[in-house]
Coordinates of N, CA and C in Angstrom, one line a residue:
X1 N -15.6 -1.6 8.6 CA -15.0 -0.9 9.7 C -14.3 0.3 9.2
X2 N -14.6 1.1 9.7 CA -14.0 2.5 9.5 C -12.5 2.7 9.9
X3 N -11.8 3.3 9.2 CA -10.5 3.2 10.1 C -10.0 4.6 9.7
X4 N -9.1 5.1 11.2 CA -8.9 6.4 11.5 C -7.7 7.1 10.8
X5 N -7.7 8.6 10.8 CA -6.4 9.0 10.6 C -4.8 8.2 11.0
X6 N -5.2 8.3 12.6 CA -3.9 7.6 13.7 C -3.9 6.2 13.3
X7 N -4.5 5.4 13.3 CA -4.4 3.9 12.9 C -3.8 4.0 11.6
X8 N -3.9 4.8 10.6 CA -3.1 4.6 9.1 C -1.8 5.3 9.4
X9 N -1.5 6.5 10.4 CA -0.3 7.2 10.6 C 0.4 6.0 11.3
X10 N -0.2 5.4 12.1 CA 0.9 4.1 13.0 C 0.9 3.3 11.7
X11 N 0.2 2.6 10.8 CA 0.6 1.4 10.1 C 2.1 2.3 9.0
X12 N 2.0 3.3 8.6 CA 3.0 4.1 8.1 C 4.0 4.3 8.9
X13 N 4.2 4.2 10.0 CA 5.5 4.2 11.2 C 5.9 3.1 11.4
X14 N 4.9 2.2 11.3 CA 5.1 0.1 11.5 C 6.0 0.0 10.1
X15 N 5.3 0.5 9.0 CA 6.2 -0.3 7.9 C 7.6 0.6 7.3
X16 N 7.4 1.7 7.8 CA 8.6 2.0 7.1 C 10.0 2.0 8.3
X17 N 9.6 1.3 9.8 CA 10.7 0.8 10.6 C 10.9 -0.9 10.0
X18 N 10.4 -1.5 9.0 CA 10.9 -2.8 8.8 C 12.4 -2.3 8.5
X19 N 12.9 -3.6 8.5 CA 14.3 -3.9 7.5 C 14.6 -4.0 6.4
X20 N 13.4 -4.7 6.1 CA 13.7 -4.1 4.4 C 13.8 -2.8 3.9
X21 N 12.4 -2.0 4.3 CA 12.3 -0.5 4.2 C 13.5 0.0 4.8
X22 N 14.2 -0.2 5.5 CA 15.4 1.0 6.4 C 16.6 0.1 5.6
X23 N 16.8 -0.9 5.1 CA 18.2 -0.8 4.2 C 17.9 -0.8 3.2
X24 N 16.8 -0.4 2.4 CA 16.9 0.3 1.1 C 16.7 1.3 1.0
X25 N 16.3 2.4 2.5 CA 16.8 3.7 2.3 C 18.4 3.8 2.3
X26 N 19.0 3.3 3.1 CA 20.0 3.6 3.3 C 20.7 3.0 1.9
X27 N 20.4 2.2 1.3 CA 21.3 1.8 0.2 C 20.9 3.1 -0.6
X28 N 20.1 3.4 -1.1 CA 19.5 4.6 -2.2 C 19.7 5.7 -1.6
X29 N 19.6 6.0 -0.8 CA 19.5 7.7 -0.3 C 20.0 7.7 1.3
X30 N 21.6 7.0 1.0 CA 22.2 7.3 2.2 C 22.8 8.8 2.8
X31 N 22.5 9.5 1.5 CA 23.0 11.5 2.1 C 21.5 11.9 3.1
X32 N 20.4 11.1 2.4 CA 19.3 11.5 3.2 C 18.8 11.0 4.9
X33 N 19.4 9.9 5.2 CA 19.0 9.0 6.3 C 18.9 10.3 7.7
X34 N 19.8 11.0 7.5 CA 20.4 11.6 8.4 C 18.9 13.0 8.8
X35 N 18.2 13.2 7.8 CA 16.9 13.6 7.6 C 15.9 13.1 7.8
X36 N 15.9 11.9 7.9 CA 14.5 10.7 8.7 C 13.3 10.8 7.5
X37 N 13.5 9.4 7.6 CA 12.0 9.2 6.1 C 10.5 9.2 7.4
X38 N 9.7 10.3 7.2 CA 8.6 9.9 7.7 C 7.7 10.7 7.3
X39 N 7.0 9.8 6.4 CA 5.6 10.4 5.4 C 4.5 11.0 6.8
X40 N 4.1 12.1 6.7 CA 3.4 12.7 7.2 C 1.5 12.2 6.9
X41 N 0.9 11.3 7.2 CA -0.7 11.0 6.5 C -1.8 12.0 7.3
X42 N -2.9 12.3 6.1 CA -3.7 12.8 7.1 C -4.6 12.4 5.9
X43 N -5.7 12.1 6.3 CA -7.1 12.1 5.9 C -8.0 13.2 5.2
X44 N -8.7 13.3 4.5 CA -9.1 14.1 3.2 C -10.4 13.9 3.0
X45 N -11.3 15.0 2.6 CA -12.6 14.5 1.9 C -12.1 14.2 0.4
X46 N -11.1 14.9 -0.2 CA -11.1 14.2 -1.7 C -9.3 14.4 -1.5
X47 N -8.5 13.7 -2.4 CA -7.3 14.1 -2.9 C -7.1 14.6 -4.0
X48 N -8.1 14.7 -4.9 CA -7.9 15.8 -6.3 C -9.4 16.3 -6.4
X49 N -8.5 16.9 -7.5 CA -10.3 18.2 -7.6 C -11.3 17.7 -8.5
X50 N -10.1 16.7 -9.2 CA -11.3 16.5 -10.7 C -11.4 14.7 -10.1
X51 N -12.7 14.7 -10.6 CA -12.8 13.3 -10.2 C -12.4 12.5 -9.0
X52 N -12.8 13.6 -7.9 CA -12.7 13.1 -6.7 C -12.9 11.8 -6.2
X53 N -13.6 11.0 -6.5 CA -14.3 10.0 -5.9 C -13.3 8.8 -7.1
X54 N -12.7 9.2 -7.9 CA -11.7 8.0 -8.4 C -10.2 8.0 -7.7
X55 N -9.5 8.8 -7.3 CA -8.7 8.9 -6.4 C -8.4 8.8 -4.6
X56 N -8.0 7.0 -4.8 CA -8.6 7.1 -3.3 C -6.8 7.6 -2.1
X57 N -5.8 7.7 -2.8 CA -4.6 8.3 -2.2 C -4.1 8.9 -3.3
X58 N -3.2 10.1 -2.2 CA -2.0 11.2 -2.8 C -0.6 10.7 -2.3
X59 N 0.3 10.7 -2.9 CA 1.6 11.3 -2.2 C 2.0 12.4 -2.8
X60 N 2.0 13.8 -1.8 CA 2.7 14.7 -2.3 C 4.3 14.7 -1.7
X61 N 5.1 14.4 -2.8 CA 6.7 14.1 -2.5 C 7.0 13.1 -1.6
X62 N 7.9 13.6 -0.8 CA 8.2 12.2 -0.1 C 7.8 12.1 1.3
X63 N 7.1 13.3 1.6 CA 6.9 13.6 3.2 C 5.3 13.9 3.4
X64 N 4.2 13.9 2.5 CA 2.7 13.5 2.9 C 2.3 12.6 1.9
X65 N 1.4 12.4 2.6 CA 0.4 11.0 1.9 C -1.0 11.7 2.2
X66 N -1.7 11.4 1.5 CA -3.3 12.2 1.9 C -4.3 11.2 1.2
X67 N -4.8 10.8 2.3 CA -6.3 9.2 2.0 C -7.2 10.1 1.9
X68 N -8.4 9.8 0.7 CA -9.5 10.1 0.8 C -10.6 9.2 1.9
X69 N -11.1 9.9 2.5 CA -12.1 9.5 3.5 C -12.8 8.4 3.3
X70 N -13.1 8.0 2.3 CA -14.6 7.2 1.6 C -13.4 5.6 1.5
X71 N -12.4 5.6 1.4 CA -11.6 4.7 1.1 C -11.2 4.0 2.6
X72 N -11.3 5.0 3.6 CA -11.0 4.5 4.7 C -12.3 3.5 5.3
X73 N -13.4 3.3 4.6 CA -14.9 2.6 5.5 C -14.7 1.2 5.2
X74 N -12.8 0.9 4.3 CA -12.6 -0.2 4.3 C -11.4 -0.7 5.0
X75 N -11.0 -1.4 5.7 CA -10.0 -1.6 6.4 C -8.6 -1.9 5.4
X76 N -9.2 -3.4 4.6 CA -8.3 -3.8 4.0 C -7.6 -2.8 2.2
X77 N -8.9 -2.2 2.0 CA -8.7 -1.0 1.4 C -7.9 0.6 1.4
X78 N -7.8 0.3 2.9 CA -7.4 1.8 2.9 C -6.0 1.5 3.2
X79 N -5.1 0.1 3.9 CA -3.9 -0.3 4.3 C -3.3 -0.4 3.3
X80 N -4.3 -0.7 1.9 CA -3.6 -1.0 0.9 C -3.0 0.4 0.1
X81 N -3.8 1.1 0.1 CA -3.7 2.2 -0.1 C -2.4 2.9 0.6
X82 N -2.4 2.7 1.6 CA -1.2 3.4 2.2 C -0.3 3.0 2.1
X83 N 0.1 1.8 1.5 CA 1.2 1.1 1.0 C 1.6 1.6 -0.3
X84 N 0.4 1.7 -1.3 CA 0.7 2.2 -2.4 C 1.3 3.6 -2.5
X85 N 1.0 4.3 -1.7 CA 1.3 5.8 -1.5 C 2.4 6.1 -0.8
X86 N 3.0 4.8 0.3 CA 4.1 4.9 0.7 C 5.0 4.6 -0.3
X87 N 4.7 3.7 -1.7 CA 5.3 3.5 -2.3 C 6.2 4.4 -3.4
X88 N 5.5 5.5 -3.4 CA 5.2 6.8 -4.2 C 6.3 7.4 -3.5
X89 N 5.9 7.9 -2.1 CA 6.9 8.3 -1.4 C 8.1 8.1 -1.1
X90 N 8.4 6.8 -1.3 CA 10.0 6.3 -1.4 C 10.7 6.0 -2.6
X91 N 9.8 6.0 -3.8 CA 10.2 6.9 -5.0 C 10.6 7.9 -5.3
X92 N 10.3 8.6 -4.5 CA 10.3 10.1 -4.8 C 11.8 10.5 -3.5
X93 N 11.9 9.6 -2.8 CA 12.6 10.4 -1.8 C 14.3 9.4 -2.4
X94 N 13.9 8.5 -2.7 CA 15.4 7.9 -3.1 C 15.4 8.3 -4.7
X95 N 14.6 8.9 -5.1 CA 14.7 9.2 -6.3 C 14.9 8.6 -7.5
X96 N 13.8 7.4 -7.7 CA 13.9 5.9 -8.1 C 13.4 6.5 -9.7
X97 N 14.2 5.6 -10.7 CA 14.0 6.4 -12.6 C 12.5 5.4 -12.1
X98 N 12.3 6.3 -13.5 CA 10.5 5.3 -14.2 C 9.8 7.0 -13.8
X99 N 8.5 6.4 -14.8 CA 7.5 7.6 -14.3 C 6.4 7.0 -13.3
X100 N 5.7 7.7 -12.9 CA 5.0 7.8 -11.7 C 4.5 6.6 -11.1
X101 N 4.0 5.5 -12.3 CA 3.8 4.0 -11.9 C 4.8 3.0 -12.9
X102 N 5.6 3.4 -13.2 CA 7.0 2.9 -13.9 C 7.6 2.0 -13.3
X103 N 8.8 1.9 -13.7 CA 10.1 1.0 -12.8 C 10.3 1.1 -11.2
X104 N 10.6 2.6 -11.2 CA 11.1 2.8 -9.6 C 9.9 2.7 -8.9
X105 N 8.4 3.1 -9.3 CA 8.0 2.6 -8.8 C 7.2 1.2 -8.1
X106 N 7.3 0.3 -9.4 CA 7.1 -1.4 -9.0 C 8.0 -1.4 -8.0
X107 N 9.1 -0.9 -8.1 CA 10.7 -1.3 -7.3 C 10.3 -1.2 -5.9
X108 N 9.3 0.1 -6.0 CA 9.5 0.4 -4.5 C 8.1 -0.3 -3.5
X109 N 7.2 -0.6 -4.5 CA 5.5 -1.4 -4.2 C 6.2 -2.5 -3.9
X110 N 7.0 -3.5 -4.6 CA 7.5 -4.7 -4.6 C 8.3 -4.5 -3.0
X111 N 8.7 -3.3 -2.2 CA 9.3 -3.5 -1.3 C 8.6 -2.9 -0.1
X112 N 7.1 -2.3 -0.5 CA 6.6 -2.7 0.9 C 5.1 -3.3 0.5
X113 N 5.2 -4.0 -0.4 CA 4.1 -4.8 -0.2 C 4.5 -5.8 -0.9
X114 N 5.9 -6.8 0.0 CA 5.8 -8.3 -0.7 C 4.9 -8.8 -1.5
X115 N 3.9 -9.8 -0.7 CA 2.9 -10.8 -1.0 C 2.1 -9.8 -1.8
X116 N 1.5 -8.7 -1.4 CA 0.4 -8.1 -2.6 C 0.4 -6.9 -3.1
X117 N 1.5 -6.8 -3.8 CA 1.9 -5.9 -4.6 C 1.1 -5.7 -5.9
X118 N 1.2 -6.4 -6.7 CA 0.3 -6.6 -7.6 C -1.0 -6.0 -7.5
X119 N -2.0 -6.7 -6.3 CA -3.3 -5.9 -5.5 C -3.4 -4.9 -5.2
X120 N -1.9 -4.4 -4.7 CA -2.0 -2.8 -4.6 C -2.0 -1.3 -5.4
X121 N -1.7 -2.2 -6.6 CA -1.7 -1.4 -7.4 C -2.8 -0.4 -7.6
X122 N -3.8 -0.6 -7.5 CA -5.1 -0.3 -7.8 C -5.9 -0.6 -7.0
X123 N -6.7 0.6 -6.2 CA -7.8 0.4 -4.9 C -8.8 -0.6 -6.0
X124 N -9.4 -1.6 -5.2 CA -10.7 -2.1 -5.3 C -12.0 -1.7 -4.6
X125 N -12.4 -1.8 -5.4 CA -14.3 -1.6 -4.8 C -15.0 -2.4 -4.2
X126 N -15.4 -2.2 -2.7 CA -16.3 -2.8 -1.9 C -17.5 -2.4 -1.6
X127 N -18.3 -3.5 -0.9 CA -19.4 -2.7 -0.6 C -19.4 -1.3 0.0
X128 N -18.0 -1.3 0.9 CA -18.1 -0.2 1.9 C -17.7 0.7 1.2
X129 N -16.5 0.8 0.5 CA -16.0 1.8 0.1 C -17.5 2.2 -1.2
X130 N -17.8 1.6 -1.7 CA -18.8 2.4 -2.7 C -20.0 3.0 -1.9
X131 N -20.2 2.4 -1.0 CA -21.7 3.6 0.4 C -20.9 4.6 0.5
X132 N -19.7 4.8 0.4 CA -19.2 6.2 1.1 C -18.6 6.9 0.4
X133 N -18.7 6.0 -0.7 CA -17.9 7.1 -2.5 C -19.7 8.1 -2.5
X134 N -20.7 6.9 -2.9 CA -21.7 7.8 -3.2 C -22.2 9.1 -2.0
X135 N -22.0 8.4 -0.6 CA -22.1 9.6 0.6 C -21.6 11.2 0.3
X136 N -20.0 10.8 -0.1 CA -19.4 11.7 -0.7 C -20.0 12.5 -1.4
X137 N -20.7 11.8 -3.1 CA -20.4 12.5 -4.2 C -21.7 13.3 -3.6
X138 N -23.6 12.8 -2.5 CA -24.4 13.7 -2.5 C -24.0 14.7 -1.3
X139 N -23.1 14.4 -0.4 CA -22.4 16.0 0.1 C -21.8 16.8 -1.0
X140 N -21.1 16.0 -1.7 CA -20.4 17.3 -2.5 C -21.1 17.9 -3.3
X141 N -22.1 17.6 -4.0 CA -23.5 17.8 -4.9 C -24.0 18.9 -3.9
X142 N -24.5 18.7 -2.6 CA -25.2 19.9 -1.7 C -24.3 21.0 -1.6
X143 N -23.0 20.8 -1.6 CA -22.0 22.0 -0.7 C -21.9 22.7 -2.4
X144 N -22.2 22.1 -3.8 CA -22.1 22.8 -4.8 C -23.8 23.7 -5.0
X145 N -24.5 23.2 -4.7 CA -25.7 23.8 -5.0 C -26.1 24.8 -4.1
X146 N -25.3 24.7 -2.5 CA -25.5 26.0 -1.8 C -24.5 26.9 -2.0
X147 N -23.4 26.6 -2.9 CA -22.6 27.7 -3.1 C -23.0 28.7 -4.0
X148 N -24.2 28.0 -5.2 CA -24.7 28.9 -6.3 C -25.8 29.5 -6.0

């Protein structure tokens, strides 16, 4: 099942109104509260340039998240994803030490994805998501060969 921009922008407004998420902004980055944590998501044909099709989310800083498209033809794939990237984002916004998958960030995976943190670390590959990695890679293959 394919799942939309809006449907991953609400599950991003669902999780980061829990309680856990809102008192550990406030415990970490209580100068910030007053600014509103709300990652901005939108949907993507790729999130990086190189090796598009291994990158299935971005967080740029603490206020976008950007899903690659081919990751969304999975449900439970792409939720996870958005967890992982919210993860990123509240690293970055309470300004948690460790590097990019470090300390602050376990800190912050471990706090919105209790039970499957671990899982989230790393998209997995499904039937679905791999029909729409390769969909991808032969549009991207055509949009290069009519550019030359």
């Amino acid at each position: 099942m394919k799942v939309g921009e809006k449907t991953l922008q609400n599950y991003v407004d669902t999780l980061i109104k829990t309680r856990r998420i809102k008192e550990f902004l406030n415990e970490k980055a209580p100068h910030k509260v007053s600014n509103g944590f709300r990652p901005i998501l939108s949907v993507v044909d790729q999130v990086a340039k190189k090796n598009p099709s291994h990158y299935s989310g971005m967080a740029l800083g603490s206020r976008t998240i950007q899903i690659s498209c081919w990751i969304c033809a999975d449900k439970d794939q792409s939720f996870a994803t958005v967890r992982h990237e919210l993860a990123h984002c509240i690293q970055s916004w309470c300004d948690l030490a460790g590097s990019y998958h470090g300390r602050g960030f376990t800190t912050a995976l471990k706090l919105v994805s209790q039970g499957t943190w671990r899982n989230d670390r790393y998209w997995k590959s499904t039937p679905a998501v791999e029909q729409a990695r390769q969909e991808l890679s032969l549009i991207h293959i055509c949009r290069c060969r009519r550019a030359i």
